[in-house]
Amino acid sequence: MGDPVAGYTSRIQQQELEIHSLTAELESLKNPQGLGLSSHLDGLREENAKLKYRLNVLKRSLQEERSQCSKTMMNINQRLQEIFGEAIREACPDLENPPLAVTPNQQAKFGDYQCNSAMAMAQMMKSKGLKVNPRQIAENIQQNIPDNELIEKTEIAGPGFINVHLKRSFVSKLLTNLLLNGVQPPSLESKKKVVVDFSSPNIAKEMHVGHLRSTIIGDSMCRLFEFLGYDVLRLNHVGDWGTQFGMLIAHLQDKFPNYLTVSPPIGDLQAFYKESKKRFDEEEDFKKRAYQCVVKLQSKDPAFIKGWNLICDVSRNEFQKVYNCLDIQIIERGESFYQEKMTAVVKEFEAKGLVEMDEGRKIVFAPGQQIPLTVVKSDGGYTYDTSDLAALRHRLFDEKADIIIYVTDSGQGTHFQVVFAAAQMIGWYDPNVTRVEHAGFGVVLGEDKKKFKTRSGDTVRLMDLLDEGLKRSMEKLKEKDRDKVLSTEDLTKAQRSVAFGCIKYADLSHNRINDYVFSFDKMLDDRGNTAAYLLYAFTRIRSIARLANIDEAALRKAAETTEVLLEHDKEWKLGKCLLRFPEILQKILDDLLLHTLCDYLYELATTFTEFYDSCYCIEKDRQTGEVVKVNMWRMLLCDATAAIMAKGFDILGINPVSRM
């Protein structure tokens, strides 16, 4: 049997197309004179009535189909936009591209959501010489709201706000679907290919905090796209080619002359790099030999390729230690991968007359850009511009990507802007069809608000940073006496979860565009919007069912048979908060700002605390401590909260443990 959800989705899409077709036909029938059919007016009116009846039947059928697509979570905001979009079109059919603004209501007394379109529509009409009161527009919208499964009632407030109250029974049904089917993403119209370029360290150099940000942010973006059902290619565009390798290979030949037969014991690649760079800067003969080594490497001399591979392998092993700690999956496709493709790219630009000569260089000016791309240097060599163009072309034409995201520091923003402009100029992609975007981020600062460095002024080694995180998290766990109640295995799991979770969350909870201050003390604080607070909160929520001796099978049975009551204000607030999860993910999909998810998880945790403090889930005998009553629908709300938090943690790349 096929997937019933896919079947329902296909039928919904077909019905929506038919609705649009019938609506257009109805509009044309409203003006029979224009059709030259005035003699058949009665027949047209009868046909019109039949079409309207058929349209209403289809709309009701569409609502029923939607309610049966229970495996996926409904994006309530998106559904309300569909409802109000239809109402606005009916209310103001002559207004082209009317604004559509539906947001969660900030104050519960005014309802659950709010449509704020009327004021903006009044402004649009005013610009066309029509003076209409926005409140009157809001009333017209309200009168045209179609029958739907979601809205209990609407109220008009102020100058034209439409306050929306949701049906509690329908929200309860959505929560039951969540409990029975798990946290499932909304269905995709089509499965798109996404390429995310992130991490991207340089071979023979240590990974530093800049690579940490790219690695954490890029991984989380990949996890989001993967959860939503996209086909994701995670690419590590490492710096594994260029003149520095001539210098490294020359030094390798001197220090380990038998490297072709005996694997060289390069313990500290960073020190090895510094030694070779010092010689390159100070010894003229060594410098000449280094350039000769570059030529040999580029001509694919086997001995030099062997030396290059040895150096790359040592670096890969060091990078992998970081990736193992942070649970990062990534495919390496470095600059060397694109070397053979760069010649074709230059020829393509030349064939279209887009290359200019400038003092021996070959450059490309893209429309609207102040800075040209240098595609060939005066010595005939290629540049980062050439390799980035080749990489982009490969991702567009060979990988057939629909979305390409580059996660690098904001300082590279101008470079990518010019590369993207050149690719559009030559016709590689249309930005209205293919999304190609640079997701830049700020720098990491120390607690002195200066660029994050060691006391000696050196760049902070990433492994040193992660090791320090492990040390600090163990100290924090021991402060809380967790070492006295947890097994050695559980304590180690908790240590890694807190250390790496806090480092990731501290980064992701800040708007990536801004710089942020790195502080172990702040990130390990279990108060406020931190991973430590959320991990402890999650552990407590998960423990509620255990304390009541309710296992997963019992919770599953309860979800099948027990209505999730939302009569208490705090139950209602928590239920609505849980169901905003798809809205949050959609927003991040649009702007790639992951701190929105962190803010949401913190809001969910605090909303749960309000609920738990006000609504008894378990009642115990005060003297014996025995459980005397369990409010099962509230236990289900606990379970739903844990499920949403767990999925949020998974998207952020944080691994919670059951006991902390």
XYZ file of C-alpha atoms in Angstrom:
660
model
C 0.000 0.000 0.000
C 1.140 3.566 -0.725
C 1.535 6.274 1.853
C -2.038 7.482 2.706
C -0.715 10.928 3.616
C 0.862 11.290 0.164
C -2.452 10.204 -1.358
C -4.418 12.720 0.679
C -1.909 15.448 -0.174
C -2.188 14.695 -3.898
C -5.988 14.781 -3.735
C -5.908 18.059 -1.807
C -3.637 19.631 -4.409
C -5.920 18.429 -7.247
C -8.981 19.785 -5.472
C -7.281 23.127 -4.847
C -6.527 23.413 -8.584
C -10.139 22.622 -9.399
C -11.330 25.217 -6.864
C -9.131 27.869 -8.502
C -10.477 26.877 -11.935
C -14.102 26.989 -10.793
C -13.573 30.319 -9.027
C -12.189 31.807 -12.248
C -15.135 30.395 -14.184
C -17.561 31.919 -11.679
C -15.904 35.307 -12.050
C -16.276 35.159 -15.834
C -19.956 34.237 -15.508
C -20.641 37.304 -13.365
C -20.396 39.426 -16.542
C -22.515 37.681 -19.173
C -22.746 40.786 -21.383
C -18.973 40.745 -21.811
C -19.332 37.184 -23.055
C -22.062 38.090 -25.527
C -24.462 35.660 -23.803
C -27.174 38.013 -22.476
C -29.914 36.009 -24.298
C -28.986 32.978 -22.205
C -28.870 34.808 -18.853
C -31.237 32.414 -17.069
C -29.164 29.447 -18.186
C -25.989 31.116 -17.063
C -27.483 31.888 -13.665
C -28.477 28.268 -13.262
C -24.975 27.163 -14.285
C -23.525 29.729 -11.874
C -25.583 28.308 -9.007
C -24.460 24.767 -9.870
C -20.839 25.840 -9.957
C -21.158 27.579 -6.575
C -22.735 24.442 -5.090
C -19.967 22.286 -6.550
C -17.332 24.744 -5.281
C -18.735 24.601 -1.727
C -18.831 20.795 -1.832
C -15.182 20.742 -2.900
C -14.203 23.185 -0.160
C -15.917 21.045 2.498
C -14.235 17.943 1.061
C -10.879 19.743 1.164
C -11.370 20.537 4.866
C -12.210 16.889 5.596
C -9.124 15.725 3.684
C -6.957 18.167 5.656
C -8.227 16.829 8.977
C -7.375 13.255 7.884
C -3.745 14.136 7.057
C -2.974 13.481 10.685
C 0.567 12.187 10.375
C 1.899 15.638 9.612
C 1.753 18.642 11.931
C -0.453 21.470 10.724
C 1.111 24.904 10.406
C -1.759 26.827 12.042
C -0.440 30.227 10.972
C -0.161 29.074 7.359
C -3.690 27.627 7.452
C -5.043 30.897 8.870
C -3.255 32.780 6.091
C -5.053 30.587 3.540
C -8.405 31.285 5.223
C -7.864 35.048 5.486
C -6.314 35.193 2.023
C -9.557 33.828 0.595
C -11.632 36.218 2.738
C -9.544 39.218 1.595
C -9.902 38.277 -2.083
C -13.673 38.015 -1.671
C -13.892 41.264 0.317
C -11.675 43.308 -2.034
C -11.535 41.538 -5.417
C -10.167 44.629 -7.191
C -7.162 45.061 -4.900
C -4.051 43.597 -6.533
C -1.654 41.635 -4.242
C -3.290 42.708 -0.968
C -1.093 42.377 2.138
C -1.634 39.294 4.271
C -0.486 39.530 7.895
C -1.454 36.866 10.443
C 0.496 36.605 13.701
C 0.070 34.950 17.116
C -1.639 37.289 19.552
C 0.676 38.579 22.275
C -2.128 38.980 24.842
C -4.381 35.988 25.487
C -7.386 38.170 26.383
C -7.536 39.350 22.757
C -7.586 35.854 21.290
C -5.066 33.418 19.863
C -4.083 34.948 16.510
C -4.605 38.292 14.843
C -5.064 39.374 11.227
C -3.584 42.856 10.742
C -4.177 43.289 7.013
C -6.983 45.895 7.091
C -4.792 48.907 7.976
C -2.234 48.160 5.223
C -5.074 47.572 2.731
C -6.592 50.960 3.634
C -3.210 52.581 2.902
C -3.056 50.840 -0.489
C -6.550 52.084 -1.343
C -5.685 55.598 -0.171
C -2.716 55.657 -2.567
C -5.214 54.932 -5.364
C -7.487 57.797 -4.277
C -9.985 55.612 -2.378
C -10.641 56.609 1.219
C -11.921 53.609 3.168
C -12.065 53.140 6.934
C -9.803 50.174 7.868
C -12.406 49.003 10.367
C -14.937 48.731 7.529
C -12.390 46.702 5.539
C -11.917 44.418 8.578
C -15.703 43.925 8.794
C -15.846 43.020 5.096
C -13.016 40.506 5.592
C -14.762 39.069 8.648
C -18.027 38.606 6.715
C -16.197 36.695 3.966
C -14.287 34.225 6.153
C -15.088 30.813 4.627
C -16.311 27.856 6.637
C -13.275 26.207 8.195
C -12.207 23.656 10.768
C -10.050 26.002 12.840
C -11.741 29.268 13.863
C -14.242 29.415 16.744
C -14.964 33.141 16.408
C -13.428 36.453 15.318
C -13.680 39.922 16.837
C -12.704 43.313 15.445
C -10.675 45.553 17.719
C -9.150 49.022 17.480
C -8.669 50.489 14.017
C -9.141 47.138 12.236
C -7.392 44.262 14.002
C -9.234 40.976 13.563
C -8.739 38.843 16.672
C -9.041 35.113 16.085
C -10.150 32.549 18.662
C -9.299 28.946 17.778
C -11.599 25.986 18.354
C -10.350 24.214 21.458
C -11.723 20.884 20.235
C -9.696 21.147 17.021
C -6.517 22.132 18.872
C -7.072 19.125 21.150
C -7.397 16.932 18.047
C -4.125 18.285 16.633
C -2.375 17.485 19.921
C -3.753 13.933 19.828
C -2.397 13.564 16.280
C 0.984 14.768 17.529
C 0.965 12.218 20.352
C -0.091 9.317 18.111
C 2.151 10.056 15.133
C 5.122 11.835 16.693
C 6.597 15.150 15.606
C 6.110 14.950 11.846
C 6.934 17.874 9.535
C 4.284 19.424 7.271
C 4.148 17.686 3.891
C 6.380 19.064 1.111
C 4.957 20.001 -2.285
C 8.157 18.709 -3.888
C 11.402 17.231 -2.567
C 14.106 19.792 -3.308
C 17.873 19.277 -3.397
C 19.796 21.420 -0.894
C 23.569 21.937 -0.784
C 24.996 23.435 2.406
C 28.657 24.538 2.285
C 29.934 24.798 5.859
C 32.886 24.274 8.245
C 35.557 24.573 5.498
C 38.855 24.614 7.436
C 42.246 24.842 5.737
C 44.465 21.768 5.474
C 47.598 21.958 7.657
C 46.017 24.582 9.910
C 44.193 24.141 13.208
C 40.441 24.561 13.324
C 39.615 27.686 15.341
C 36.524 29.405 16.751
C 35.553 30.794 13.332
C 35.319 27.236 12.044
C 33.336 26.357 15.177
C 30.604 28.855 14.262
C 30.423 27.717 10.642
C 30.368 24.052 11.696
C 27.648 24.447 14.337
C 25.403 26.773 12.315
C 25.804 24.780 9.075
C 25.093 21.450 10.764
C 21.917 22.822 12.369
C 20.697 24.191 9.029
C 21.268 20.764 7.474
C 19.338 19.105 10.292
C 16.412 21.467 9.731
C 16.286 20.810 5.986
C 16.647 17.053 6.590
C 13.799 17.004 9.129
C 11.548 18.877 6.700
C 12.185 16.210 4.060
C 14.679 17.859 1.713
C 17.511 15.977 -0.008
C 20.557 17.516 1.693
C 24.195 17.407 0.591
C 26.552 18.533 3.393
C 29.770 19.827 1.819
C 33.114 20.636 3.447
C 34.890 22.955 0.989
C 38.326 22.589 2.596
C 41.349 24.611 1.530
C 43.446 21.716 0.200
C 45.208 23.298 -2.802
C 47.448 26.256 -3.561
C 50.976 27.612 -3.166
C 51.227 26.778 0.542
C 51.413 23.076 -0.374
C 54.665 23.631 -2.276
C 56.116 25.050 0.922
C 54.778 22.155 3.028
C 55.989 19.443 0.637
C 59.475 21.008 0.410
C 59.690 21.005 4.213
C 58.383 17.421 4.303
C 61.168 16.329 1.915
C 63.813 17.880 4.172
C 62.446 16.728 7.501
C 61.284 13.232 6.462
C 63.290 12.313 3.320
C 61.954 8.731 3.367
C 58.263 9.856 3.441
C 57.516 7.845 0.292
C 58.211 4.547 2.057
C 57.769 5.356 5.774
C 54.758 7.307 7.029
C 56.127 10.533 8.595
C 55.319 10.981 12.312
C 53.871 14.496 12.033
C 52.453 14.926 15.518
C 51.741 18.657 15.463
C 50.744 19.828 11.991
C 50.329 23.419 13.178
C 53.967 23.502 14.337
C 55.005 21.840 11.067
C 53.169 24.572 9.118
C 54.822 27.359 11.164
C 58.288 25.870 10.589
C 57.766 25.688 6.830
C 56.312 29.206 6.686
C 59.302 30.589 8.606
C 61.683 28.960 6.126
C 59.612 30.221 3.201
C 59.831 33.800 4.496
C 63.538 33.687 5.430
C 65.329 31.258 3.048
C 65.401 32.289 -0.613
C 66.579 28.844 -1.854
C 63.782 27.137 0.081
C 61.264 29.594 -1.376
C 62.381 28.800 -4.946
C 62.179 25.069 -4.263
C 58.705 25.540 -2.775
C 57.501 27.131 -6.022
C 59.044 24.257 -7.976
C 57.121 21.843 -5.745
C 53.872 23.676 -6.575
C 54.531 23.150 -10.293
C 55.282 19.439 -9.705
C 52.123 19.065 -7.615
C 49.938 20.773 -10.231
C 51.411 18.531 -12.933
C 50.326 15.509 -10.816
C 53.844 14.122 -10.184
C 53.169 10.912 -8.137
C 55.817 11.667 -5.459
C 54.370 15.103 -4.855
C 50.774 13.857 -4.878
C 51.858 11.307 -2.230
C 53.295 14.080 -0.050
C 50.159 16.180 -0.526
C 47.934 13.241 0.463
C 50.014 12.572 3.587
C 49.602 16.167 4.764
C 45.861 16.141 3.958
C 45.359 12.876 5.873
C 47.038 14.225 9.021
C 44.713 17.260 8.866
C 41.627 15.137 8.243
C 42.358 13.075 11.348
C 42.542 16.256 13.435
C 39.358 17.663 11.917
C 37.557 14.389 12.555
C 38.254 14.614 16.297
C 36.264 17.866 16.353
C 33.497 16.435 14.179
C 33.215 13.363 16.418
C 32.807 15.534 19.521
C 30.135 17.675 17.882
C 28.395 14.769 16.068
C 28.941 16.332 12.625
C 28.390 14.410 9.393
C 30.006 16.095 6.385
C 31.422 15.179 2.970
C 34.795 16.629 2.029
C 34.972 18.215 -1.382
C 37.897 20.615 -1.280
C 39.369 23.124 -3.702
C 41.347 20.323 -5.381
C 38.054 18.762 -6.532
C 37.329 21.787 -8.735
C 40.814 22.249 -10.288
C 39.975 20.467 -13.527
C 36.670 22.344 -13.827
C 38.092 25.875 -13.634
C 39.497 25.939 -17.178
C 36.040 25.198 -18.599
C 34.501 27.965 -16.488
C 36.972 30.563 -17.783
C 36.385 29.412 -21.379
C 32.621 29.715 -20.877
C 32.915 33.319 -19.676
C 35.302 34.099 -22.551
C 32.990 32.549 -25.147
C 30.209 34.880 -24.023
C 32.455 37.942 -24.186
C 32.332 38.540 -20.437
C 36.101 38.553 -19.761
C 38.237 41.719 -19.805
C 42.026 42.053 -19.656
C 43.494 44.171 -16.852
C 47.296 44.426 -16.565
C 47.704 40.804 -17.596
C 44.801 39.539 -15.456
C 41.527 38.192 -16.784
C 38.664 39.798 -14.904
C 34.850 39.650 -14.942
C 32.622 42.575 -14.017
C 29.101 41.567 -12.910
C 26.189 44.032 -13.195
C 25.749 46.309 -10.190
C 29.029 45.199 -8.585
C 31.906 47.572 -7.846
C 34.569 44.859 -7.590
C 35.503 42.491 -10.447
C 36.259 38.805 -10.147
C 39.795 37.800 -11.082
C 39.361 34.508 -12.937
C 42.984 34.213 -14.170
C 46.016 35.861 -12.532
C 48.742 37.564 -14.561
C 50.948 34.459 -14.102
C 48.208 32.252 -15.580
C 47.094 30.764 -12.259
C 43.545 30.557 -10.967
C 42.113 32.209 -7.851
C 39.508 31.685 -5.135
C 37.104 33.516 -7.456
C 37.637 30.890 -10.162
C 37.287 27.915 -7.808
C 34.124 29.370 -6.205
C 32.585 29.897 -9.651
C 33.500 26.317 -10.598
C 32.028 25.015 -7.328
C 28.798 26.959 -7.828
C 28.454 25.752 -11.407
C 29.000 22.128 -10.343
C 26.361 22.428 -7.618
C 23.850 23.938 -10.035
C 24.372 21.701 -13.062
C 25.842 18.445 -11.736
C 24.210 18.269 -8.314
C 21.069 19.974 -9.700
C 20.597 21.871 -6.441
C 17.435 23.928 -5.881
C 18.878 25.623 -2.795
C 22.561 26.408 -2.114
C 23.609 27.876 1.232
C 27.123 29.114 2.059
C 27.820 29.338 5.807
C 30.912 31.500 6.253
C 31.809 34.628 8.222
C 30.117 37.880 7.203
C 33.449 39.269 5.976
C 33.060 37.103 2.865
C 29.644 38.573 2.073
C 30.878 40.916 -0.668
C 32.861 38.127 -2.350
C 29.815 35.845 -2.552
C 27.598 38.692 -3.692
C 29.896 39.232 -6.703
C 30.163 35.484 -7.429
C 26.352 35.105 -7.361
C 25.908 38.168 -9.586
C 28.383 36.772 -12.141
C 26.607 33.385 -12.145
C 23.265 35.100 -12.800
C 24.812 37.277 -15.516
C 26.068 34.251 -17.447
C 22.681 32.562 -17.062
C 23.537 29.720 -14.708
C 20.511 30.311 -12.514
C 17.460 32.509 -11.982
C 17.227 33.750 -8.351
C 13.425 33.554 -8.603
C 13.719 29.810 -9.229
C 16.923 28.724 -7.449
C 17.812 29.985 -3.988
C 21.534 30.748 -3.651
C 22.369 32.480 -0.389
C 25.267 33.456 1.850
C 24.383 32.885 5.508
C 27.024 35.045 7.151
C 27.888 35.218 10.834
C 29.745 37.548 13.195
C 32.984 36.910 15.064
C 33.441 35.286 18.464
C 34.600 37.693 21.163
C 36.294 37.006 24.485
C 34.825 38.303 27.723
C 36.957 41.422 27.231
C 34.820 42.113 24.099
C 37.896 41.692 21.888
C 38.513 38.980 19.293
C 38.621 35.631 21.090
C 42.253 34.565 21.584
C 44.447 32.821 24.140
C 46.302 34.879 26.771
C 49.428 34.694 24.627
C 47.481 36.177 21.709
C 47.282 32.952 19.670
C 44.157 31.633 17.967
C 42.187 29.323 20.267
C 42.548 25.678 19.178
C 39.140 24.106 18.820
C 40.054 20.856 20.559
C 41.414 22.841 23.529
C 38.093 24.674 23.695
C 36.063 21.442 23.610
C 38.304 19.823 26.242
C 37.843 22.853 28.491
C 34.082 22.517 28.013
C 34.225 18.891 29.176
C 36.224 19.888 32.265
C 33.843 22.723 33.167
C 30.695 20.642 32.643
C 31.991 17.882 34.940
C 32.692 20.486 37.619
C 29.123 21.759 37.218
C 27.641 18.265 37.507
C 29.673 17.574 40.646
C 28.507 20.858 42.167
C 24.978 19.471 41.822
C 26.083 16.123 43.337
C 25.165 14.292 40.136
C 28.277 12.141 40.530
C 26.687 10.670 43.675
C 23.479 9.518 41.974
C 24.557 8.702 38.419
C 26.548 5.708 37.232
C 29.959 6.389 35.696
C 28.494 5.782 32.233
C 25.524 8.118 32.786
C 27.772 10.766 34.302
C 30.031 10.710 31.226
C 27.000 10.958 28.925
C 25.690 13.900 30.944
C 29.123 15.558 30.863
C 29.330 15.368 27.054
C 25.693 16.388 26.616
C 26.087 19.489 28.801
C 29.540 20.488 27.466
C 28.877 20.204 23.748
C 25.195 21.138 24.047
C 26.076 24.353 25.873
C 28.778 25.301 23.363
C 26.371 24.759 20.462
C 23.419 26.473 22.105
C 25.460 29.515 23.158
C 26.274 30.024 19.488
C 22.866 29.191 18.006
C 20.850 31.204 20.565
C 22.457 34.423 19.333
C 21.432 36.034 16.073
C 24.159 34.635 13.788
C 24.606 38.005 12.063
C 25.914 39.573 15.281
C 29.204 39.028 17.112
C 28.833 37.141 20.377
C 30.813 36.876 23.603
C 32.076 33.387 24.447
C 31.722 32.676 28.182
C 31.758 29.221 29.753
C 30.223 30.644 32.948
C 27.195 32.023 31.088
C 26.645 29.011 28.865
C 26.813 26.564 31.817
C 24.434 28.651 33.936
C 21.220 26.690 34.541
C 19.143 29.872 34.751
C 17.778 31.756 31.769
C 17.897 30.910 28.083
C 20.795 28.427 28.149
C 21.273 24.818 27.107
C 21.961 23.872 30.732
C 18.536 25.198 31.814
C 16.729 23.524 28.911
C 18.515 20.187 29.356
C 17.637 20.079 33.049
C 14.040 21.143 32.272
C 13.750 18.415 29.633
C 15.103 15.797 32.037
C 12.553 16.855 34.675
C 9.672 16.670 32.169
C 10.750 13.211 31.062
C 10.930 12.077 34.685
C 7.280 12.954 35.497
C 5.866 9.827 33.845
C 8.600 7.708 35.434
C 7.737 9.025 38.913
C 4.078 8.162 38.280
C 5.060 4.642 37.101
C 3.566 5.266 33.649
C 5.450 3.607 30.807
C 5.412 4.447 27.081
C 2.799 1.788 26.314
C 0.414 3.318 28.849
C 0.968 6.795 27.421
C 0.332 5.458 23.915
C -2.928 3.836 24.995
C -3.986 7.028 26.766
C -3.295 9.054 23.598
C -5.634 6.729 21.686
C -8.461 6.888 24.230
C -8.136 10.117 26.267
C -9.202 13.552 25.068
C -6.588 16.231 25.767
C -8.640 18.701 27.802
C -7.638 22.336 27.501
C -10.017 23.948 29.967
C -7.468 25.564 32.282
C -5.818 28.727 30.939
C -2.350 27.215 31.411
C -3.354 24.017 29.566
C -4.635 26.112 26.682
C -1.505 28.275 26.629
C 0.763 25.209 26.581
C -1.296 23.448 23.893
C -1.100 26.469 21.554
C 2.618 26.885 22.222
C 3.277 23.259 21.285
C 1.436 23.617 17.985
C 3.433 26.690 16.953
C 6.443 24.429 16.242
C 5.801 24.185 12.448
C 5.423 27.990 12.258
C 8.811 28.426 13.933
C 10.490 26.019 11.517
C 8.931 27.770 8.518
C 10.267 31.119 9.722
C 13.785 29.682 10.052
C 13.481 28.100 6.620
C 12.752 31.582 5.249
C 15.481 33.580 7.034
C 17.974 30.903 8.253
C 18.112 32.516 11.720
C 18.298 29.603 14.148
C 18.081 31.671 17.331
C 14.301 31.716 16.688
C 14.198 28.003 17.550
C 16.220 28.576 20.728
C 13.864 31.370 21.793
C 10.888 29.093 21.101
C 12.301 26.190 23.141
C 12.940 28.549 26.042
C 9.387 29.895 25.764
C 8.051 26.327 25.661
C 10.037 25.345 28.773
C 8.824 28.379 30.758
C 5.227 27.884 29.528
C 5.423 24.274 30.686
C 6.664 25.392 34.112
C 3.639 27.718 34.422
C 1.363 24.831 33.465
C 3.006 22.352 35.851
C 2.906 24.802 38.753
C -0.815 25.474 38.229
C -2.179 22.139 37.031
C -1.691 18.960 39.055
C -0.530 16.113 36.828
C -0.004 13.685 39.697
C -1.615 13.846 43.125
C 0.211 12.113 45.975
C -0.735 11.192 49.512
C 0.989 13.814 51.658
C 1.941 11.300 54.348
C 2.910 8.217 52.366
C 4.014 9.913 49.130
C 2.088 7.325 47.130
C 0.452 8.361 43.859
C -3.313 8.483 44.443
C -4.469 10.155 41.223
C -3.076 10.749 37.734
C -4.585 13.368 35.412
C -3.930 11.513 32.197
C -4.650 14.332 29.737
C -2.093 16.449 31.577
C 0.428 13.625 31.436
C -0.161 13.638 27.686
C 0.642 17.360 27.594
C 3.903 16.541 29.420
C 4.649 13.865 26.825
C 3.896 16.214 23.920
C 6.180 18.879 25.426
C 9.031 16.392 25.756
C 8.507 15.246 22.146
C 8.665 18.784 20.732
C 11.692 19.680 22.875
C 13.499 16.509 21.782
C 12.931 17.326 18.113
C 14.068 20.920 18.698
C 17.246 19.648 20.361
C 17.823 17.293 17.439
C 17.620 20.164 14.926
C 20.093 22.152 17.042
C 22.421 19.130 17.181
C 22.067 18.789 20.966
C 21.924 15.317 22.468
C 19.895 15.252 25.719
C 20.220 12.331 28.111
C 17.425 10.714 30.089
C 19.156 11.203 33.457
C 21.161 14.221 34.554
